[in-house]
Amino acid sequence: MKHLYLIFLLLLFSISGNAQGEYNIWCFGDSNLLDFNSGAPTHSLSSIKSAFASATISDKNGNLLFYAQRDTVWSSNHSMMLNGDNIYGVAHEQSVNILPYPCNDSLYYLFSLQLSHTGVGVIRTVSLFYSVININGNNGLGEVVTKNILLDSSLAPGFAMT
């Protein structure tokens, strides 16, 4: 339960403290990126191939840093980030989120959910994991430096559905 409070505080402080361009580029499934840096959205393509679970982060000037979808992290040049495969995640809305690492501009948290099913497809539990991305790694294209660290394995199934 302590982990949920920590995540809530991280969300609260990261949202209130980032009034620049960090969230000017939105990633949607099926290869769609929307860029709001000029005010009106402009469309471009990403490497995402599914309609579920995507997240993006940009720098304070609105330049795309990286994006993720359920099990993969991509760099700003749309190639898979170094060590960016096999991230725990599921094909579900809201199952990945990217937040800045407090007090370190080059690190980011990637939070992801993994579902545990019963034999008949009913969700039994939801597990929350985090990975850490260093955007300065791999010559500025970024790299996943810590992967799939378990925060909580006993979340209620409704947690993933909200």
mmCIF file of C-alpha atoms in Angstrom:
data_model
loop_
_atom_site.group_PDB
_atom_site.id
_atom_site.type_symbol
_atom_site.label_atom_id
_atom_site.label_comp_id
_atom_site.label_asym_id
_atom_site.label_seq_id
_atom_site.Cartn_x
_atom_site.Cartn_y
_atom_site.Cartn_z
ATOM 1 C CA MET A 1 0.000 0.000 0.000
ATOM 2 C CA LYS A 2 2.953 2.339 0.668
ATOM 3 C CA HIS A 3 3.917 2.001 -2.983
ATOM 4 C CA LEU A 4 0.543 3.335 -4.109
ATOM 5 C CA TYR A 5 0.988 6.442 -1.971
ATOM 6 C CA LEU A 6 4.452 6.965 -3.429
ATOM 7 C CA ILE A 7 3.107 6.661 -6.961
ATOM 8 C CA PHE A 8 0.276 9.061 -6.161
ATOM 9 C CA LEU A 9 2.753 11.632 -4.818
ATOM 10 C CA LEU A 10 5.011 11.210 -7.855
ATOM 11 C CA LEU A 11 2.041 11.748 -10.145
ATOM 12 C CA LEU A 12 0.895 14.789 -8.202
ATOM 13 C CA PHE A 13 4.290 16.479 -8.171
ATOM 14 C CA SER A 14 5.191 15.608 -11.754
ATOM 15 C CA ILE A 15 1.909 16.940 -13.131
ATOM 16 C CA SER A 16 1.959 20.166 -11.129
ATOM 17 C CA GLY A 17 5.667 20.787 -11.738
ATOM 18 C CA ASN A 18 5.736 20.332 -15.516
ATOM 19 C CA ALA A 19 4.076 23.241 -17.236
ATOM 20 C CA GLN A 20 6.421 23.250 -20.221
ATOM 21 C CA GLY A 21 6.364 20.997 -23.297
ATOM 22 C CA GLU A 22 6.917 17.576 -21.708
ATOM 23 C CA TYR A 23 3.436 16.408 -22.684
ATOM 24 C CA ASN A 24 3.071 18.156 -26.062
ATOM 25 C CA ILE A 25 3.374 14.953 -28.094
ATOM 26 C CA TRP A 26 0.727 12.290 -27.647
ATOM 27 C CA CYS A 27 1.083 8.729 -28.816
ATOM 28 C CA PHE A 28 -1.937 6.691 -29.859
ATOM 29 C CA GLY A 29 -2.081 3.128 -31.031
ATOM 30 C CA ASP A 30 -1.789 2.063 -34.622
ATOM 31 C CA SER A 31 1.269 4.256 -35.339
ATOM 32 C CA ASN A 32 -0.235 7.672 -34.579
ATOM 33 C CA LEU A 33 1.610 10.581 -32.942
ATOM 34 C CA LEU A 34 0.004 13.978 -32.427
ATOM 35 C CA ASP A 35 2.323 16.952 -31.925
ATOM 36 C CA PHE A 36 0.801 19.996 -30.173
ATOM 37 C CA ASN A 37 3.979 22.118 -30.123
ATOM 38 C CA SER A 38 2.624 24.593 -32.678
ATOM 39 C CA GLY A 39 -0.781 24.887 -30.984
ATOM 40 C CA ALA A 40 -2.765 22.925 -33.557
ATOM 41 C CA PRO A 41 -2.073 19.179 -33.650
ATOM 42 C CA THR A 42 0.072 17.779 -36.443
ATOM 43 C CA HIS A 43 0.147 14.074 -37.251
ATOM 44 C CA SER A 44 3.179 11.833 -37.641
ATOM 45 C CA LEU A 45 3.888 8.116 -37.360
ATOM 46 C CA SER A 46 5.331 6.016 -34.537
ATOM 47 C CA SER A 47 6.440 2.394 -34.271
ATOM 48 C CA ILE A 48 3.421 1.334 -32.208
ATOM 49 C CA LYS A 49 1.336 -1.369 -33.840
ATOM 50 C CA SER A 50 -1.558 -1.756 -31.387
ATOM 51 C CA ALA A 51 -4.368 0.462 -30.145
ATOM 52 C CA PHE A 52 -3.654 -0.166 -26.457
ATOM 53 C CA ALA A 53 -1.375 1.083 -23.697
ATOM 54 C CA SER A 54 0.969 3.786 -24.926
ATOM 55 C CA ALA A 55 2.754 6.711 -23.271
ATOM 56 C CA THR A 56 5.102 9.478 -24.440
ATOM 57 C CA ILE A 57 7.443 12.006 -22.869
ATOM 58 C CA SER A 58 9.176 15.034 -24.373
ATOM 59 C CA ASP A 59 11.757 17.473 -23.073
ATOM 60 C CA LYS A 60 10.744 20.899 -21.735
ATOM 61 C CA ASN A 61 10.922 22.310 -25.278
ATOM 62 C CA GLY A 62 8.463 19.736 -26.599
ATOM 63 C CA ASN A 63 11.025 17.544 -28.407
ATOM 64 C CA LEU A 64 10.080 13.871 -28.277
ATOM 65 C CA LEU A 65 12.403 11.876 -25.992
ATOM 66 C CA PHE A 66 10.840 8.412 -26.117
ATOM 67 C CA TYR A 67 7.584 6.514 -26.054
ATOM 68 C CA ALA A 68 6.429 3.126 -24.864
ATOM 69 C CA GLN A 69 3.731 0.597 -25.508
ATOM 70 C CA ARG A 70 2.912 -2.261 -23.153
ATOM 71 C CA ASP A 71 6.155 -4.250 -23.694
ATOM 72 C CA THR A 72 8.522 -2.056 -25.752
ATOM 73 C CA VAL A 73 10.230 1.344 -25.403
ATOM 74 C CA TRP A 74 11.148 3.364 -28.527
ATOM 75 C CA SER A 75 13.602 6.233 -28.836
ATOM 76 C CA SER A 76 12.873 9.549 -30.518
ATOM 77 C CA ASN A 77 14.079 8.161 -33.870
ATOM 78 C CA HIS A 78 11.373 5.424 -33.663
ATOM 79 C CA SER A 79 13.823 2.556 -33.166
ATOM 80 C CA MET A 80 13.609 0.243 -30.178
ATOM 81 C CA MET A 81 15.529 1.725 -27.281
ATOM 82 C CA LEU A 82 18.588 -0.152 -26.022
ATOM 83 C CA ASN A 83 17.293 -2.846 -23.614
ATOM 84 C CA GLY A 84 13.772 -1.613 -24.415
ATOM 85 C CA ASP A 85 12.187 -4.996 -25.094
ATOM 86 C CA ASN A 86 10.410 -7.433 -22.769
ATOM 87 C CA ILE A 87 8.952 -4.750 -20.510
ATOM 88 C CA TYR A 88 6.185 -6.279 -18.406
ATOM 89 C CA GLY A 89 2.880 -4.921 -19.621
ATOM 90 C CA VAL A 90 -0.514 -5.769 -20.992
ATOM 91 C CA ALA A 91 -2.708 -4.805 -23.923
ATOM 92 C CA HIS A 92 -5.030 -2.567 -21.956
ATOM 93 C CA GLU A 93 -5.755 1.133 -21.678
ATOM 94 C CA GLN A 94 -3.756 2.933 -18.996
ATOM 95 C CA SER A 95 -1.282 0.100 -18.457
ATOM 96 C CA VAL A 96 1.888 2.170 -19.027
ATOM 97 C CA ASN A 97 2.856 5.597 -17.743
ATOM 98 C CA ILE A 98 6.042 7.667 -17.932
ATOM 99 C CA LEU A 99 7.050 10.071 -15.169
ATOM 100 C CA PRO A 100 10.193 12.142 -14.646
ATOM 101 C CA TYR A 101 12.588 10.852 -12.000
ATOM 102 C CA PRO A 102 12.667 13.386 -9.151
ATOM 103 C CA CYS A 103 15.801 15.582 -9.043
ATOM 104 C CA ASN A 104 17.431 13.984 -12.097
ATOM 105 C CA ASP A 105 16.609 15.351 -15.578
ATOM 106 C CA SER A 106 18.142 12.400 -17.426
ATOM 107 C CA LEU A 107 16.137 9.617 -15.734
ATOM 108 C CA TYR A 108 12.500 8.606 -16.166
ATOM 109 C CA TYR A 109 10.244 6.011 -14.592
ATOM 110 C CA LEU A 110 8.171 3.750 -16.795
ATOM 111 C CA PHE A 111 5.334 2.195 -14.771
ATOM 112 C CA SER A 112 3.571 -0.834 -16.216
ATOM 113 C CA LEU A 113 0.852 -3.259 -15.202
ATOM 114 C CA GLN A 114 0.725 -7.001 -15.695
ATOM 115 C CA LEU A 115 -2.460 -9.007 -15.255
ATOM 116 C CA SER A 116 -2.764 -12.501 -13.824
ATOM 117 C CA HIS A 117 -5.696 -14.497 -15.220
ATOM 118 C CA THR A 118 -7.561 -17.510 -13.992
ATOM 119 C CA GLY A 119 -8.030 -20.425 -16.358
ATOM 120 C CA VAL A 120 -11.228 -18.932 -17.769
ATOM 121 C CA GLY A 121 -9.811 -15.497 -18.589
ATOM 122 C CA VAL A 122 -11.028 -13.667 -15.494
ATOM 123 C CA ILE A 123 -8.433 -11.271 -14.093
ATOM 124 C CA ARG A 124 -7.238 -12.526 -10.707
ATOM 125 C CA THR A 125 -4.647 -9.906 -9.700
ATOM 126 C CA VAL A 126 -2.779 -6.965 -11.133
ATOM 127 C CA SER A 127 0.952 -6.422 -10.586
ATOM 128 C CA LEU A 128 2.628 -3.024 -10.788
ATOM 129 C CA PHE A 129 6.210 -2.799 -12.091
ATOM 130 C CA TYR A 130 8.626 -0.005 -12.857
ATOM 131 C CA SER A 131 11.592 0.388 -15.148
ATOM 132 C CA VAL A 132 14.087 3.258 -15.285
ATOM 133 C CA ILE A 133 15.141 4.935 -18.525
ATOM 134 C CA ASN A 134 18.326 7.012 -18.836
ATOM 135 C CA ILE A 135 17.714 9.362 -21.754
ATOM 136 C CA ASN A 136 21.455 10.155 -22.006
ATOM 137 C CA GLY A 137 22.366 6.501 -22.566
ATOM 138 C CA ASN A 138 23.177 5.064 -26.000
ATOM 139 C CA ASN A 139 24.522 8.373 -27.367
ATOM 140 C CA GLY A 140 21.405 10.336 -26.405
ATOM 141 C CA LEU A 141 18.870 7.845 -27.789
ATOM 142 C CA GLY A 142 18.253 6.471 -24.299
ATOM 143 C CA GLU A 143 18.445 3.069 -22.708
ATOM 144 C CA VAL A 144 16.447 1.103 -20.191
ATOM 145 C CA VAL A 145 18.870 0.773 -17.265
ATOM 146 C CA THR A 146 16.575 -0.960 -14.745
ATOM 147 C CA LYS A 147 13.793 -3.240 -15.904
ATOM 148 C CA ASN A 148 10.646 -4.804 -14.459
ATOM 149 C CA ILE A 149 11.055 -4.102 -10.741
ATOM 150 C CA LEU A 150 7.982 -5.314 -8.855
ATOM 151 C CA LEU A 151 6.245 -2.689 -6.704
ATOM 152 C CA ASP A 152 3.046 -4.551 -5.812
ATOM 153 C CA SER A 153 1.614 -7.894 -6.878
ATOM 154 C CA SER A 154 -1.723 -7.775 -5.107
ATOM 155 C CA LEU A 155 -3.636 -4.922 -6.686
ATOM 156 C CA ALA A 156 -7.316 -5.472 -7.245
ATOM 157 C CA PRO A 157 -8.416 -6.096 -10.836
ATOM 158 C CA GLY A 158 -10.477 -2.891 -10.805
ATOM 159 C CA PHE A 159 -7.253 -0.906 -10.388
ATOM 160 C CA ALA A 160 -6.295 -1.685 -14.001
ATOM 161 C CA MET A 161 -9.759 -0.937 -15.332
ATOM 162 C CA THR A 162 -10.133 2.637 -14.053
#
